[in-house]
Coordinates of C-alpha atoms in Angstrom, one line a residue:
Chain A
X1 CA -25.6 -1.2 25.6
X2 CA -28.1 -1.4 22.8
X3 CA -29.9 -4.8 21.7
X4 CA -28.3 -5.3 18.1
X5 CA -31.7 -7.8 17.0
X6 CA -30.0 -11.3 15.5
X7 CA -31.8 -13.3 13.4
X8 CA -31.9 -16.7 15.5
X9 CA -30.7 -18.7 12.4
X10 CA -27.5 -16.7 11.9
X11 CA -26.7 -17.2 15.6
X12 CA -27.1 -20.9 15.5
X13 CA -25.4 -21.3 12.3
X14 CA -22.4 -19.0 13.9
X15 CA -22.5 -20.9 17.3
X16 CA -22.4 -24.6 15.4
X17 CA -19.4 -23.2 13.1
X18 CA -17.1 -21.7 15.9
X19 CA -15.9 -24.8 16.6
X20 CA -13.1 -26.1 14.6
X21 CA -15.1 -29.4 14.1
X22 CA -18.2 -27.2 13.3
X23 CA -20.0 -29.3 15.9
X24 CA -22.5 -28.5 18.9
X25 CA -23.2 -31.8 21.2
X26 CA -26.5 -31.1 23.2
X27 CA -29.6 -29.2 22.2
X28 CA -29.1 -28.3 25.9
X29 CA -25.6 -26.8 25.4
X30 CA -26.7 -24.8 22.4
X31 CA -29.5 -23.4 23.6
X32 CA -27.5 -22.5 26.9
X33 CA -24.4 -21.0 24.3
X34 CA -27.2 -19.1 22.9
X35 CA -28.4 -17.9 26.2
X36 CA -24.9 -16.5 27.2
X37 CA -24.1 -15.1 23.9
X38 CA -27.2 -13.5 24.1
X39 CA -26.8 -12.1 27.6
X40 CA -23.1 -10.9 26.5
X41 CA -24.3 -8.9 23.5
X42 CA -27.9 -8.1 23.8
X43 CA -29.1 -9.9 21.1
X44 CA -33.3 -10.1 21.8
X45 CA -33.8 -13.4 21.6
X46 CA -36.2 -14.3 24.1
X47 CA -35.4 -16.7 26.6
X48 CA -38.3 -18.7 29.3
X49 CA -37.6 -20.5 32.3
X50 CA -38.3 -24.0 31.2
X51 CA -37.5 -27.6 32.9
X52 CA -33.7 -27.2 32.2
X53 CA -33.2 -23.8 32.7
X54 CA -33.6 -20.8 30.3
X55 CA -35.2 -21.6 27.0
X56 CA -35.7 -20.0 23.4
X57 CA -38.5 -21.4 21.2
X58 CA -36.8 -19.3 18.2
X59 CA -33.8 -20.8 18.6
X60 CA -35.4 -24.1 19.0
X61 CA -37.6 -23.4 15.7
X62 CA -34.6 -22.1 13.7
X63 CA -32.5 -25.2 14.3
X64 CA -35.4 -27.3 12.9
X65 CA -35.3 -24.8 10.2
X66 CA -31.6 -25.0 9.4
X67 CA -31.9 -29.2 9.5
X68 CA -34.9 -28.9 6.9
X69 CA -32.6 -27.2 4.3
X70 CA -30.1 -29.0 4.8
X71 CA -27.7 -26.2 6.6
X72 CA -27.4 -28.6 9.7
X73 CA -27.0 -32.4 10.5
X74 CA -29.1 -33.2 13.1
X75 CA -27.8 -37.1 14.7
X76 CA -29.7 -38.7 17.0
X77 CA -27.7 -41.0 19.9
X78 CA -29.5 -42.9 22.1
X79 CA -28.3 -42.9 25.4
X80 CA -28.1 -46.0 27.3
X81 CA -28.5 -44.5 31.1
X82 CA -32.4 -43.8 31.8
X83 CA -33.2 -43.1 35.4
X84 CA -31.9 -39.5 36.4
X85 CA -31.4 -39.2 32.3
X86 CA -34.9 -40.3 31.8
X87 CA -36.3 -36.7 30.1
X88 CA -33.4 -36.4 28.0
X89 CA -33.0 -40.1 26.6
X90 CA -31.9 -39.2 23.4
X91 CA -28.6 -36.6 22.8
X92 CA -28.5 -34.5 19.7
X93 CA -25.4 -33.8 17.7
X94 CA -25.5 -30.7 15.2
X95 CA -22.7 -30.3 12.3
X96 CA -22.4 -27.5 9.7
X97 CA -22.9 -28.7 6.2
X98 CA -20.9 -27.6 3.3
X99 CA -24.1 -25.8 2.2
X100 CA -24.0 -24.5 5.9
X101 CA -20.9 -23.1 5.8
X102 CA -21.6 -21.3 2.3
X103 CA -24.5 -19.7 3.4
X104 CA -22.6 -18.1 6.9
X105 CA -19.6 -17.2 4.6
X106 CA -22.2 -14.9 2.6
X107 CA -24.4 -13.5 5.6
X108 CA -20.9 -13.0 7.4
X109 CA -20.2 -10.7 4.6
X110 CA -23.3 -8.5 5.3
X111 CA -22.8 -8.0 8.8
X112 CA -19.3 -8.5 9.7
X113 CA -19.4 -6.3 12.8
X114 CA -22.4 -8.6 14.4
X115 CA -20.6 -12.4 13.5
X116 CA -17.0 -10.8 15.1
X117 CA -18.7 -9.8 18.0
X118 CA -20.2 -13.5 17.8
X119 CA -17.3 -15.1 17.5
X120 CA -15.3 -13.0 20.2
X121 CA -18.4 -14.3 22.2
X122 CA -18.5 -17.7 21.4
X123 CA -14.3 -17.0 22.2
X124 CA -14.9 -16.1 25.7
X125 CA -17.4 -18.4 27.2
X126 CA -15.6 -21.8 25.9
X127 CA -12.8 -20.7 26.9
X128 CA -13.9 -20.8 30.6
X129 CA -12.6 -24.4 32.4
X130 CA -16.6 -25.5 33.4
X131 CA -18.0 -25.1 30.0
X132 CA -20.3 -27.7 29.4
X133 CA -24.0 -28.1 29.5
X134 CA -24.1 -28.7 32.9
X135 CA -22.4 -25.9 34.5
X136 CA -23.9 -23.5 31.6
X137 CA -27.7 -24.8 32.8
X138 CA -26.8 -24.3 36.1
X139 CA -24.9 -20.4 35.5
X140 CA -28.3 -20.1 32.9
X141 CA -30.7 -20.8 35.8
X142 CA -28.9 -18.8 38.4
X143 CA -28.3 -15.4 36.6
X144 CA -32.1 -15.9 35.1
X145 CA -33.5 -15.4 38.8
X146 CA -31.0 -13.2 39.9
X147 CA -32.4 -11.0 36.6
X148 CA -35.8 -11.5 37.2
X149 CA -35.7 -10.5 40.8
X150 CA -33.0 -7.6 40.1
X151 CA -31.2 -7.8 43.2
X152 CA -27.8 -8.7 45.0
X153 CA -29.3 -12.3 46.6
X154 CA -28.0 -14.7 49.1
X155 CA -27.4 -18.8 47.9
X156 CA -30.5 -19.1 50.2
X157 CA -32.6 -16.9 48.6
X158 CA -31.4 -18.1 45.1
X159 CA -32.1 -21.9 46.0
X160 CA -35.0 -20.9 47.1
X161 CA -36.5 -19.0 44.0
X162 CA -34.9 -21.8 41.9
X163 CA -37.2 -24.2 43.5
X164 CA -40.3 -21.8 42.5
X165 CA -39.3 -22.3 39.3
X166 CA -38.5 -26.0 39.2
X167 CA -35.1 -26.1 39.5
X168 CA -32.1 -27.6 42.0
X169 CA -29.7 -25.1 42.7
X170 CA -27.9 -26.4 46.1
X171 CA -24.7 -25.0 47.7
X172 CA -22.6 -26.8 45.3
X173 CA -24.3 -25.9 41.9
X174 CA -24.2 -22.1 43.0
X175 CA -20.5 -22.5 43.6
X176 CA -20.3 -23.7 39.9
X177 CA -22.3 -21.4 38.3
X178 CA -21.1 -17.9 40.7
X179 CA -17.5 -18.8 39.4
X180 CA -18.4 -19.4 35.4
X181 CA -20.8 -16.1 35.6
X182 CA -18.2 -14.3 37.1
X183 CA -15.3 -15.1 34.9
X184 CA -18.0 -13.9 32.4
X185 CA -18.3 -11.1 33.9
X186 CA -21.5 -11.2 34.2
X187 CA -22.0 -11.1 38.4
X188 CA -20.0 -10.3 40.7
X189 CA -19.4 -12.5 44.4
X190 CA -19.4 -11.0 47.5
Chain B
X1 CA -69.7 -28.7 50.7
X2 CA -69.7 -31.5 47.7
X3 CA -70.0 -30.8 44.2
X4 CA -72.7 -32.8 42.1
X5 CA -74.1 -32.6 38.5
X6 CA -76.4 -29.8 37.9
X7 CA -77.1 -31.0 34.1
X8 CA -75.5 -33.1 31.2
X9 CA -74.9 -32.1 27.9
X10 CA -75.4 -34.8 25.0
X11 CA -72.1 -35.1 22.9
X12 CA -71.6 -36.2 19.7
X13 CA -68.3 -37.3 21.0
X14 CA -68.6 -38.3 24.1
X15 CA -72.3 -39.4 24.9
X16 CA -73.4 -37.4 28.0
X17 CA -71.4 -34.9 29.2
X18 CA -72.0 -34.2 33.3
X19 CA -72.1 -30.7 34.2
X20 CA -71.4 -30.1 37.6
X21 CA -72.7 -27.2 39.2
X22 CA -69.9 -25.0 39.6
X23 CA -69.6 -25.4 35.8
X24 CA -73.0 -24.7 34.7
X25 CA -73.4 -20.9 35.7
X26 CA -69.9 -20.3 33.1
X27 CA -71.7 -21.9 30.2
X28 CA -73.6 -18.5 29.5
X29 CA -70.8 -16.4 29.8
X30 CA -70.6 -14.3 26.4
X31 CA -66.9 -15.3 26.2
X32 CA -67.7 -18.7 26.4
X33 CA -70.7 -18.6 24.0
X34 CA -68.4 -16.7 21.5
X35 CA -66.8 -19.8 21.2
X36 CA -70.2 -21.1 19.3
X37 CA -69.1 -19.0 16.2
X38 CA -65.4 -19.8 15.9
X39 CA -65.0 -23.2 13.5
X40 CA -62.2 -25.3 15.1
X41 CA -60.7 -26.0 11.8
X42 CA -61.4 -22.6 10.4
X43 CA -62.7 -23.2 6.5
X44 CA -62.0 -26.8 6.5
X45 CA -65.8 -27.5 6.3
X46 CA -64.8 -26.0 1.8
X47 CA -63.0 -29.8 2.0
X48 CA -65.2 -31.2 4.9
X49 CA -68.2 -30.1 4.7
X50 CA -68.9 -31.8 7.8
X51 CA -66.5 -30.0 9.8
X52 CA -68.6 -27.1 11.1
X53 CA -67.6 -27.8 14.8
X54 CA -66.8 -24.9 17.0
X55 CA -64.6 -24.1 19.7
X56 CA -68.0 -24.1 22.2
X57 CA -68.3 -27.8 22.1
X58 CA -64.4 -28.5 21.8
X59 CA -64.5 -26.9 25.3
X60 CA -67.0 -28.8 26.5
X61 CA -65.5 -32.0 25.6
X62 CA -61.8 -31.1 26.7
X63 CA -63.6 -30.2 30.2
X64 CA -65.0 -33.5 30.2
X65 CA -61.9 -35.2 29.2
X66 CA -59.7 -33.3 31.5
X67 CA -62.0 -34.0 34.7
X68 CA -62.3 -37.4 33.5
X69 CA -58.5 -37.7 33.8
X70 CA -58.5 -35.6 36.9
X71 CA -60.3 -38.1 38.8
X72 CA -58.7 -41.4 37.3
X73 CA -55.7 -39.7 38.9
X74 CA -57.1 -39.5 41.8
X75 CA -56.6 -35.8 42.4
X76 CA -58.6 -33.7 45.4
X77 CA -61.9 -32.5 44.5
X78 CA -60.4 -28.9 44.9
X79 CA -58.0 -29.5 41.8
X80 CA -60.4 -31.3 39.7
X81 CA -62.5 -28.6 40.1
X82 CA -59.7 -25.8 39.1
X83 CA -58.8 -28.5 36.1
X84 CA -62.6 -28.7 34.6
X85 CA -62.9 -24.5 34.8
X86 CA -59.3 -24.4 33.3
X87 CA -60.1 -26.8 30.6
X88 CA -63.3 -24.8 29.6
X89 CA -61.6 -21.5 29.3
X90 CA -58.5 -22.3 27.9
X91 CA -59.2 -21.0 24.2
X92 CA -61.5 -18.2 24.9
X93 CA -58.3 -16.3 23.6
X94 CA -59.2 -17.3 20.0
X95 CA -59.7 -14.9 17.3
X96 CA -61.9 -15.4 14.1
X97 CA -60.5 -18.4 12.3
X98 CA -58.5 -19.6 15.1
X99 CA -54.8 -20.3 13.8
X100 CA -55.6 -17.5 10.8
X101 CA -56.1 -14.8 13.7
X102 CA -53.1 -15.6 15.4
X103 CA -50.8 -15.4 12.2
X104 CA -52.4 -11.6 12.2
X105 CA -51.7 -11.0 15.6
X106 CA -47.8 -12.2 15.0
X107 CA -47.5 -10.2 11.5
X108 CA -48.9 -6.6 13.4
X109 CA -47.9 -7.8 16.7
X110 CA -45.9 -4.3 17.7
X111 CA -42.1 -4.0 17.8
X112 CA -41.2 -5.2 21.5
X113 CA -43.9 -7.5 22.3
X114 CA -43.8 -11.1 22.2
X115 CA -43.8 -12.4 18.7
X116 CA -44.3 -15.7 18.8
X117 CA -48.1 -16.6 18.2
X118 CA -48.8 -19.0 20.9
X119 CA -47.5 -16.8 23.2
X120 CA -50.2 -13.3 22.0
X121 CA -52.8 -16.1 21.8
X122 CA -51.9 -17.3 25.4
X123 CA -51.8 -13.7 26.6
X124 CA -55.3 -13.2 25.3
X125 CA -56.7 -15.7 26.8
X126 CA -55.2 -14.5 30.1
X127 CA -56.0 -11.3 29.6
X128 CA -59.6 -12.0 28.4
X129 CA -60.3 -14.3 31.6
X130 CA -58.8 -11.9 34.1
X131 CA -60.6 -9.1 32.5
X132 CA -64.3 -10.4 32.4
X133 CA -66.2 -8.9 35.0
X134 CA -68.8 -11.7 35.2
X135 CA -66.6 -14.4 35.4
X136 CA -64.9 -12.6 38.4
X137 CA -68.0 -12.4 40.0
X138 CA -68.6 -16.2 39.2
X139 CA -65.6 -17.6 40.1
X140 CA -63.6 -14.6 42.7
X141 CA -61.9 -17.3 44.4
X142 CA -60.8 -19.4 41.6
X143 CA -59.8 -17.0 38.9
X144 CA -56.2 -17.1 39.8
X145 CA -56.0 -20.8 40.0
X146 CA -57.9 -21.2 36.7
X147 CA -54.7 -18.4 35.0
X148 CA -52.0 -20.6 36.7
X149 CA -53.0 -23.7 35.2
X150 CA -53.1 -22.0 31.9
X151 CA -49.9 -20.5 32.1
X152 CA -46.5 -22.6 31.0
X153 CA -45.6 -24.0 34.4
X154 CA -42.0 -23.6 35.8
X155 CA -42.6 -26.6 37.6
X156 CA -44.4 -29.7 35.8
X157 CA -47.0 -31.0 37.6
X158 CA -49.8 -33.6 37.0
X159 CA -52.4 -30.8 36.7
X160 CA -50.4 -28.9 34.2
X161 CA -50.0 -32.4 31.9
X162 CA -54.0 -32.7 31.8
X163 CA -54.7 -29.0 30.3
X164 CA -51.1 -28.8 28.4
X165 CA -49.2 -32.2 28.2
X166 CA -48.1 -34.3 25.8
X167 CA -51.5 -36.3 25.6
X168 CA -53.5 -33.9 27.6
X169 CA -57.3 -33.1 27.6
X170 CA -56.9 -30.4 24.5
X171 CA -55.5 -32.8 22.0
X172 CA -57.3 -36.5 23.5
X173 CA -60.6 -34.3 22.3
X174 CA -59.6 -32.4 19.7
X175 CA -58.4 -35.3 17.9
X176 CA -61.4 -37.2 18.3
X177 CA -64.3 -34.1 17.5
X178 CA -62.4 -33.0 14.1
X179 CA -62.0 -36.4 12.9
X180 CA -65.8 -37.2 13.8
X181 CA -67.0 -34.0 12.3
X182 CA -64.8 -33.7 9.0
X183 CA -65.8 -37.6 8.8
X184 CA -62.8 -39.4 8.4
X185 CA -61.8 -42.0 10.4
X186 CA -57.6 -41.0 11.0
X187 CA -58.7 -39.0 14.5
X188 CA -59.8 -42.5 16.4
X189 CA -58.1 -43.8 19.4
X190 CA -59.2 -45.5 22.5
X191 CA -60.2 -42.6 25.2
X192 CA -61.3 -45.0 27.7
X193 CA -58.3 -47.2 27.8
X194 CA -56.1 -44.0 28.1
X195 CA -58.5 -42.4 31.0
X196 CA -57.9 -45.7 32.6
X197 CA -54.3 -46.3 32.5
X198 CA -53.2 -42.7 33.1
X199 CA -50.9 -42.8 36.6
X200 CA -49.6 -40.5 38.7
X201 CA -45.5 -40.0 38.7
X202 CA -43.8 -38.1 41.1
X203 CA -40.1 -37.6 41.3
X204 CA -39.3 -34.6 44.0
X205 CA -41.0 -31.1 43.3
X206 CA -42.4 -32.8 39.9
X207 CA -45.0 -35.0 39.1
X208 CA -46.6 -36.0 35.2
X209 CA -49.4 -37.5 34.0
X210 CA -47.6 -41.0 32.8
X211 CA -49.4 -44.4 31.4
X212 CA -49.3 -47.8 32.5
X213 CA -47.7 -50.2 30.3
X214 CA -51.0 -51.3 29.4
X215 CA -52.3 -48.6 27.9
X216 CA -49.4 -47.4 26.2
X217 CA -50.8 -48.7 22.9
X218 CA -53.4 -46.6 23.3
X219 CA -51.2 -43.4 23.4
X220 CA -49.3 -44.9 20.5
X221 CA -52.6 -45.2 18.8
X222 CA -53.3 -41.2 19.4
X223 CA -50.1 -40.0 18.5
X224 CA -50.4 -42.0 15.4
X225 CA -54.0 -40.2 15.0
X226 CA -52.2 -37.1 15.3
X227 CA -49.8 -37.8 12.7
X228 CA -52.8 -39.2 10.2
X229 CA -55.2 -35.7 10.7
X230 CA -52.3 -33.5 10.2
X231 CA -51.5 -34.9 7.3
X232 CA -55.4 -35.2 5.9
X233 CA -56.6 -32.1 7.7
X234 CA -54.9 -30.0 9.2
X235 CA -52.2 -29.3 6.8
X236 CA -54.4 -30.4 3.6
X237 CA -53.4 -28.2 1.1
X238 CA -57.1 -26.5 0.7
X239 CA -56.9 -25.5 3.7
X240 CA -53.7 -24.2 3.4
X241 CA -55.2 -22.1 0.5
X242 CA -58.3 -21.2 2.6
X243 CA -56.2 -19.6 5.9
X244 CA -53.6 -17.7 3.3
X245 CA -56.4 -16.3 1.0
X246 CA -58.0 -15.3 4.5
X247 CA -54.8 -13.9 5.6
X248 CA -54.3 -12.0 2.6
X249 CA -57.9 -10.4 2.4
X250 CA -57.3 -8.9 6.1
X251 CA -54.0 -7.7 4.8
X252 CA -55.1 -5.8 1.9
X253 CA -57.7 -4.2 4.3
X254 CA -55.4 -3.5 7.1
X255 CA -53.1 -1.3 4.9
X256 CA -56.2 0.2 2.5
X257 CA -59.1 0.3 4.7
X258 CA -57.5 0.4 7.9
X259 CA -60.6 1.0 10.7
X260 CA -62.1 -1.9 12.2
X261 CA -59.5 -4.7 11.0
X262 CA -56.5 -2.6 12.0
X263 CA -58.0 -2.3 15.4
X264 CA -58.4 -6.3 15.3
X265 CA -55.5 -6.8 15.1
X266 CA -52.8 -4.6 16.2
X267 CA -52.5 -6.1 19.4
X268 CA -51.9 -4.5 22.8
X269 CA -53.0 -5.8 26.4
X270 CA -55.3 -2.6 27.2
X271 CA -58.7 -3.5 28.1
X272 CA -60.3 -1.7 24.9
X273 CA -58.2 -4.3 22.7
X274 CA -59.9 -7.4 24.5
X275 CA -63.3 -5.4 24.7
X276 CA -62.7 -5.1 21.3
X277 CA -61.5 -8.0 20.3
X278 CA -63.9 -10.4 22.4
X279 CA -66.7 -9.0 19.9
X280 CA -65.1 -10.6 17.2
X281 CA -66.2 -13.9 15.6
X282 CA -65.9 -15.7 12.3
X283 CA -68.7 -14.8 10.9
X284 CA -68.6 -10.8 11.9
X285 CA -64.8 -10.9 10.4
X286 CA -66.0 -12.2 7.1
X287 CA -68.9 -9.7 6.9
X288 CA -66.5 -7.0 7.4
X289 CA -64.1 -8.7 4.7
X290 CA -67.2 -8.8 2.8
X291 CA -68.2 -4.9 3.5
X292 CA -64.5 -3.8 3.0
X293 CA -64.2 -0.6 1.6
X294 CA -61.0 -2.4 -0.6
X295 CA -62.0 -3.9 -3.7
X296 CA -59.7 -6.6 -3.4
X297 CA -60.4 -7.6 -0.2
X298 CA -63.8 -7.4 -0.8
X299 CA -63.0 -9.9 -4.2
X300 CA -61.4 -12.4 -1.5
X301 CA -64.5 -12.6 0.2
X302 CA -66.5 -13.3 -2.4
X303 CA -64.2 -15.9 -3.1
X304 CA -64.3 -17.3 0.4
X305 CA -67.9 -17.5 0.7
X306 CA -68.4 -18.7 -3.1
X307 CA -65.8 -21.6 -2.7
X308 CA -63.9 -20.0 -5.8
X309 CA -60.2 -20.6 -4.3
X310 CA -57.4 -19.9 -5.5
X311 CA -55.3 -23.3 -6.8
X312 CA -51.7 -24.6 -5.8
X313 CA -49.6 -23.7 -9.4
X314 CA -46.1 -24.4 -8.1
X315 CA -45.2 -26.0 -4.8
X316 CA -41.4 -27.4 -4.3
X317 CA -39.5 -28.1 -0.9
X318 CA -37.2 -25.3 -0.8
X319 CA -34.3 -28.1 0.0
X320 CA -34.2 -28.9 -3.9
X321 CA -32.5 -25.9 -4.8
X322 CA -29.2 -26.7 -5.0
X323 CA -28.0 -23.2 -4.8
X324 CA -27.8 -22.7 -0.4
X325 CA -27.1 -19.3 -1.1
X326 CA -30.5 -19.1 -2.9
X327 CA -32.3 -21.6 -0.7
X328 CA -31.3 -20.1 2.7
X329 CA -33.2 -16.7 0.8
X330 CA -35.6 -18.4 0.1
X331 CA -36.2 -19.8 3.3
X332 CA -35.8 -15.7 5.1
X333 CA -38.6 -13.8 2.2
X334 CA -40.8 -11.8 4.1
X335 CA -42.4 -8.3 3.0
X336 CA -41.5 -5.6 1.0
X337 CA -39.4 -8.4 -0.8
X338 CA -41.9 -11.1 -0.7
X339 CA -44.3 -8.5 -2.3
X340 CA -41.8 -8.2 -5.3
X341 CA -41.3 -11.7 -6.1
X342 CA -44.9 -11.9 -6.3
X343 CA -45.1 -8.6 -8.6
X344 CA -42.5 -10.7 -10.7
X345 CA -44.0 -14.1 -10.7
X346 CA -47.6 -12.2 -11.9
X347 CA -45.9 -10.9 -14.6
X348 CA -44.8 -14.1 -15.7
X349 CA -47.9 -15.6 -15.6
X350 CA -49.5 -12.8 -17.5
X351 CA -47.3 -13.4 -20.5
X352 CA -47.8 -17.0 -20.4
X353 CA -51.4 -16.6 -20.3
X354 CA -51.7 -13.7 -22.2
X355 CA -53.9 -11.7 -19.6
X356 CA -53.1 -9.3 -16.3
X357 CA -52.8 -10.8 -13.4
X358 CA -53.0 -8.8 -10.4
X359 CA -49.9 -9.7 -8.1
X360 CA -52.4 -9.1 -5.0
X361 CA -53.7 -12.4 -6.5
X362 CA -50.8 -14.4 -6.4
X363 CA -50.0 -15.5 -3.0
X364 CA -46.3 -16.8 -2.1
X365 CA -47.0 -18.9 0.8
X366 CA -43.4 -19.6 2.1
X367 CA -43.9 -22.2 4.7
X368 CA -41.7 -23.7 7.7
X369 CA -43.6 -27.2 9.4
X370 CA -42.0 -27.1 12.6
X371 CA -42.8 -23.4 13.0
X372 CA -45.8 -23.1 15.4
X373 CA -47.1 -19.9 13.8
X374 CA -48.0 -22.0 10.6
X375 CA -49.0 -25.3 12.8
X376 CA -52.5 -25.8 13.4
X377 CA -53.4 -27.8 16.7
X378 CA -50.6 -28.9 18.1
X379 CA -49.5 -31.6 15.3
X380 CA -46.2 -32.6 15.5
X381 CA -45.4 -35.7 17.4
X382 CA -44.7 -35.0 20.9
X383 CA -41.1 -36.6 21.3
X384 CA -39.7 -37.8 25.2
X385 CA -41.9 -36.7 27.6
X386 CA -44.8 -39.2 27.7
X387 CA -43.6 -41.3 30.5
X388 CA -44.4 -45.4 30.9
X389 CA -45.2 -47.2 34.0
X390 CA -43.9 -50.7 33.2
X391 CA -45.3 -53.7 35.3
X392 CA -42.1 -54.6 37.5
X393 CA -42.8 -50.6 38.5
X394 CA -40.0 -49.0 37.1
X395 CA -40.3 -46.3 34.8
X396 CA -39.5 -46.1 30.8
X397 CA -39.6 -43.4 28.3
X398 CA -41.8 -43.6 25.8
X399 CA -39.4 -43.6 23.4
X400 CA -37.3 -46.1 24.8
X401 CA -40.4 -48.3 25.1
X402 CA -40.1 -50.4 22.2
X403 CA -43.0 -49.4 19.7
X404 CA -44.0 -48.6 16.3
X405 CA -44.0 -44.9 15.8
X406 CA -41.1 -43.9 17.8
X407 CA -38.8 -45.9 15.3
X408 CA -40.4 -44.7 11.8
X409 CA -42.2 -41.7 11.7
X410 CA -40.1 -38.4 12.0
X411 CA -41.4 -34.8 13.1
X412 CA -42.3 -33.4 10.0
X413 CA -39.7 -30.5 10.0
X414 CA -40.1 -29.5 6.0
X415 CA -39.7 -25.5 4.6
X416 CA -41.9 -25.6 1.5
X417 CA -42.5 -22.7 -1.1
X418 CA -46.1 -22.6 -2.7
X419 CA -47.6 -20.2 -5.1
X420 CA -51.3 -19.9 -5.1
X421 CA -53.3 -17.7 -7.9
X422 CA -56.7 -17.8 -9.4
X423 CA -57.1 -20.2 -12.0
X424 CA -60.9 -19.9 -13.1
X425 CA -62.3 -21.6 -16.3
X426 CA -59.1 -23.7 -16.4
X427 CA -60.2 -27.5 -16.6
X428 CA -57.9 -30.0 -14.5
X429 CA -56.2 -30.8 -18.1
X430 CA -55.6 -27.3 -18.5
X431 CA -54.1 -26.4 -15.4
X432 CA -52.2 -29.7 -15.2
X433 CA -50.3 -28.6 -18.1
X434 CA -50.7 -24.7 -17.2
X435 CA -48.4 -25.7 -14.0
X436 CA -45.7 -27.6 -15.7
X437 CA -45.5 -24.6 -18.4
X438 CA -44.6 -22.3 -15.6
X439 CA -42.5 -24.4 -13.4
X440 CA -39.2 -23.1 -14.7
X441 CA -40.3 -19.6 -14.7
X442 CA -41.1 -19.7 -10.7
X443 CA -38.3 -21.0 -10.3
X444 CA -35.9 -19.3 -11.8
X445 CA -37.6 -16.2 -10.5
X446 CA -37.2 -17.7 -6.7
X447 CA -33.7 -18.6 -7.4
X448 CA -33.1 -14.9 -8.8
X449 CA -34.5 -13.4 -5.2

């Protein structure tokens, strides 16, 4: 499939607007949704390994820019549990504003095919049973490793490669990731 | 074999800096000496006359602070050596006027290559270190270790935190140094306290440079210093104007003059690009602009040299435009559309002033302050990853520790549109009335994009 370069701001707006409540809960979740749309639709967004899996600085910047322009509202929630969650003690929720909706409707008119494919990609990803930030993180880490190695890998090999990147992918995690990726048609499991 | 201090260098910020025997031979390498000719804060000296400090002394300071932190964390000698070398070399990829070059490299990056300023700059640093034969001769066994420390880590580690972390040696040095040379007091904080209270924190494969509870206030002081330096020095309007003028001068030369400037800013990973890039510094760029065959480039360069700067005649937060579609279009203006808007603004201002204004001397500067391309050295307040070790041994993230700034200072996420133009000969009062006279015209042009 040919890469269709998307403006990261358009992608973030489309992701947040997708659900009926026009809301995405969590920066990690937003990043991972963008990651899988990028994988499915070849949107040309750069991702690189980060603590929570593949991460795109341009998606992060686009989100901040949309907040600065009042197209998204960012709400911050302090989480009470600080132990295993020590690195994400705040959770951010993004809501599309009316202005953001207006902008998105305007952009859609110019690129109908692109937005149709983003919506269809979102429908496919979010229809999966286990579509939450945890599973998406595991799946994104797994597919990132498989892509960078460019060859089929066993669970044990994946675990070792994950460890090199500072990620933990044990048997349980890999089962969960594999199911999600297989359902999405991104890998074959033998 | 034990390493020993080979010499001491007197430094206005840290006093005497001890240079270990494994560092001394590196100091005279051309790739480090070039940094003596690259000022740390570009043309901030046109605002703060003392701000002439260079990346060379910052590199020495950074090496000193990195070594001090590493010793305080009781890292082993081998790690300390690698950390000091990496800290000393971390800025060798900076081009003329530092962040101005980063913007230009992104602007002319060949399609398909990295399109972020930090990434290109970091890649140039790595390529410069990797391809320097003299450096290879001096540190044949350490080069890969140094390069590894200068890369974004997959697994977070104390060693990486010292080089590039929420309160790394780079920030700890440049805040104090830039503040000292600019002659402002905003960048000061208790470095000694931070050094004495850093603590290793380990979690599985990862490790962090944490801070003991007793030292937290010094870190908070540093974060606040960063915020204030950002407002008063790094993002001061004169800095923004001089950067924008340099960028425009190069853009015109790139288009009209081609030659050397084009070669300098067309990034490629081959050795020809790096060899050429490493010959440039602030002085040679200004000289090339002054000697350009393009008259407009020369005029910009002369203005910079003579401090006849463009002035802000319009400034507005983009979110203040009420119509969201217009807001969206303004925020996304890029060339060639941006040039068309400058042309319309020039026409409108020419009518107001009853004289012809060259559109290339109108700079429409659209800035996103959350964008690292326009973010001089790491100005964003870091949130969420400084770990405080409490007196009872438990750990807290800094944002959950009761403190002053995390509750009050937000990340500066602003999208702004500024218009700069020459207003030679206008008094302050005349300029003020001119600005209010043209405000509506410019707003209307922007709303019509």
